[in-house]
Coordinates of C-alpha atoms in Angstrom, one line a residue:
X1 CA -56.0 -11.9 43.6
X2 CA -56.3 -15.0 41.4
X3 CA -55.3 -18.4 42.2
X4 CA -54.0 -20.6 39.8
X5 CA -55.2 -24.4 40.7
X6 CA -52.8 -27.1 40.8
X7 CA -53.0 -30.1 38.5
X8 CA -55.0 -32.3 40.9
X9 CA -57.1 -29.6 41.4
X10 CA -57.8 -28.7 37.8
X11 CA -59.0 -32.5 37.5
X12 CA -61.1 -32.6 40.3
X13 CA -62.9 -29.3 38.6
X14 CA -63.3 -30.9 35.5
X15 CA -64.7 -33.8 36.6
X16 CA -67.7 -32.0 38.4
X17 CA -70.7 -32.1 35.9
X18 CA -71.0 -28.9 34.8
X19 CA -72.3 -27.3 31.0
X20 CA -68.9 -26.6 29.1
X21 CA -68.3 -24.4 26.1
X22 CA -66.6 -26.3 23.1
X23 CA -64.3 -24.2 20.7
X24 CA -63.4 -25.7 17.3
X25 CA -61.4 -23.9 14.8
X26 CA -63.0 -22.9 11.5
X27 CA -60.7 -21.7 8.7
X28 CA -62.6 -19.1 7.5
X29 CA -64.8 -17.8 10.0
X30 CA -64.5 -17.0 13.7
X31 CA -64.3 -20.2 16.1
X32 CA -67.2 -22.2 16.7
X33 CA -68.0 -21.9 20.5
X34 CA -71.8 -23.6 21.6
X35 CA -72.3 -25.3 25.4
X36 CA -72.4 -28.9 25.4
X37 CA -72.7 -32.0 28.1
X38 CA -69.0 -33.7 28.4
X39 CA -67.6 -37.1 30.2
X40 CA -64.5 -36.6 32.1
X41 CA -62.5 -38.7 34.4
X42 CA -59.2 -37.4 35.9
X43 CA -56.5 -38.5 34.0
X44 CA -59.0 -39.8 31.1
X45 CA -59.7 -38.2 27.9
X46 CA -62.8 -35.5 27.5
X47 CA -65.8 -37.1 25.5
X48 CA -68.3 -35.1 23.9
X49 CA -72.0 -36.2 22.2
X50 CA -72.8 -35.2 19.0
X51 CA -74.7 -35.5 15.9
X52 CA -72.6 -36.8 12.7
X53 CA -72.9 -34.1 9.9
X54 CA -73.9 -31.2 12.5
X55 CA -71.7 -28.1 12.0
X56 CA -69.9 -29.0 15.3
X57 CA -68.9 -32.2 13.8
X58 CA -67.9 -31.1 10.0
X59 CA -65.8 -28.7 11.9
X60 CA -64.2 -31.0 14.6
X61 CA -63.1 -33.0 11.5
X62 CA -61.6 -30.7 9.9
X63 CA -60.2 -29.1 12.5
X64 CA -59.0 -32.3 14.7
X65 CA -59.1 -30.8 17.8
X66 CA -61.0 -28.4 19.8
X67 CA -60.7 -26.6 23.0
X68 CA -63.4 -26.8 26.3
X69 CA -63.9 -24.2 29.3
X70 CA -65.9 -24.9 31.8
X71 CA -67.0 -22.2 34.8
X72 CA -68.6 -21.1 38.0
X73 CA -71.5 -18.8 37.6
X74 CA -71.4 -17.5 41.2
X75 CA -68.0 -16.5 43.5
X76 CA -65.8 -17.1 43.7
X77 CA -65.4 -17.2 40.3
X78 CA -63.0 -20.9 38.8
X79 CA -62.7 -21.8 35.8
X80 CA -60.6 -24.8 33.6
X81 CA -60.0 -24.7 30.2
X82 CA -58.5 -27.8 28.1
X83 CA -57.5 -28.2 24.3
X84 CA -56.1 -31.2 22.5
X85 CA -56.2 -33.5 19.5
X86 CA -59.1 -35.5 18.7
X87 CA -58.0 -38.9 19.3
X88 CA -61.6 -40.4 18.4
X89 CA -64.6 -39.6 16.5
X90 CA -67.4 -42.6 16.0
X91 CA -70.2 -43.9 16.2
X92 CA -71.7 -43.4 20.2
X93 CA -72.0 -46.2 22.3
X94 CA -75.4 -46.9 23.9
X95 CA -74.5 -48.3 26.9
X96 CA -71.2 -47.5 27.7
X97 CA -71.2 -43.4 26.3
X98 CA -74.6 -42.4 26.2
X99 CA -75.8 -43.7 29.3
X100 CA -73.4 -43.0 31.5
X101 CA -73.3 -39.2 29.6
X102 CA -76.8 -39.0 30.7
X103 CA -76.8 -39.9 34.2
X104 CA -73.8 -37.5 34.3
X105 CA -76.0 -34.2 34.0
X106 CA -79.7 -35.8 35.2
X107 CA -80.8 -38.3 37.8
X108 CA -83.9 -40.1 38.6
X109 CA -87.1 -39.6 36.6
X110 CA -85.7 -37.2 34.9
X111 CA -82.6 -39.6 33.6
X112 CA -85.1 -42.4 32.3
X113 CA -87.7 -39.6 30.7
X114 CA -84.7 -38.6 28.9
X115 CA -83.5 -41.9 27.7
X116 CA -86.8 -43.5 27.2
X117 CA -87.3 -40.3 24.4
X118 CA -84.2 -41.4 22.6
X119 CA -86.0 -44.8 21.3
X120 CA -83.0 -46.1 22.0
X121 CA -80.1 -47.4 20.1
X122 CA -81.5 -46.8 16.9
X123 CA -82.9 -43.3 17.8
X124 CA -78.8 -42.4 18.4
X125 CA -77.8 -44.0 15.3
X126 CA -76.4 -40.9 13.7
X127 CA -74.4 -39.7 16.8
X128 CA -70.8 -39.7 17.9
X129 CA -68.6 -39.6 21.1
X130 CA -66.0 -37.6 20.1
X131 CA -62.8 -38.0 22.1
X132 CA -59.9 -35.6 23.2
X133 CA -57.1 -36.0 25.2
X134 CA -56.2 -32.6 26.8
X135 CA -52.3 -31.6 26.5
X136 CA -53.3 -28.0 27.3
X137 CA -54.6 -26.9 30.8
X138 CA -55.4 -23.5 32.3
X139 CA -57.0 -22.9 35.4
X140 CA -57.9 -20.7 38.4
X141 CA -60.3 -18.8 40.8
X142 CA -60.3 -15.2 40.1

């Protein structure tokens, strides 16, 4: 029997780092769908890194929004899925974005190996933080 979560508790699920799935529309072939790191705060807007002129982001601006589901690999199974507009698309923020992104999914050693291979500002120069703010919730424990 599924249960499906309440608003606080699709939040709270959200917020949790895990890997999501992104889904953009394409107009002429099936959706694009690849895993990707995201910032969340309950009540805030999703944020997702990119690289400007990927496929990911010549899609996303076409399309102007996009859909993410993130998931539990183990039982019992949860899940929350979230769509809406894209309500920013520019140029990522060192220290305020990509940082914080970051420390999100890695800690430690591992955090500052990670940065330190970026070079820094100039090494994200052709990235974006892509923001969404989600009008479209589903989710639940099946």
């Amino acid at each position: 029997m599924s249960h499906v979560f309440s608003a606080a508790e699709r939040e709270a699920f959200l917020a949790a780092p895990r890997v999501a799935v992104v889904s953009i529309a394409r107009k002429t072939r099936a959706p694009l769908s690849v895993p990707i790191w995201y910032a969340y705060t309950a009540g805030g807007e999703v944020g997702l890194w990119m690289e400007a002129g990927t496929p990911k982001a010549r899609a996303l601006a076409v399309a102007g929004c996009f859909s993410l589901c993130v998931h539990d690999e183990v039982r019992p199974y949860r899940y929350v899925s979230v769509a809406g507009p894209v309500t920013s698309m520019a140029p990522i923020d060192w220290e305020q974005e990509l940082i914080p992104l970051i420390k999100r999914y890695l800690s430690g050693a591992e955090a500052q190996t990670y940065i330190a291979s970026l070079d820094g500002p100039a090494g994200v120069a052709n990235n974006l933080f892509v923001r969404m703010r989600p009008q479209h919730w589903r989710g639940e424990q099946i």
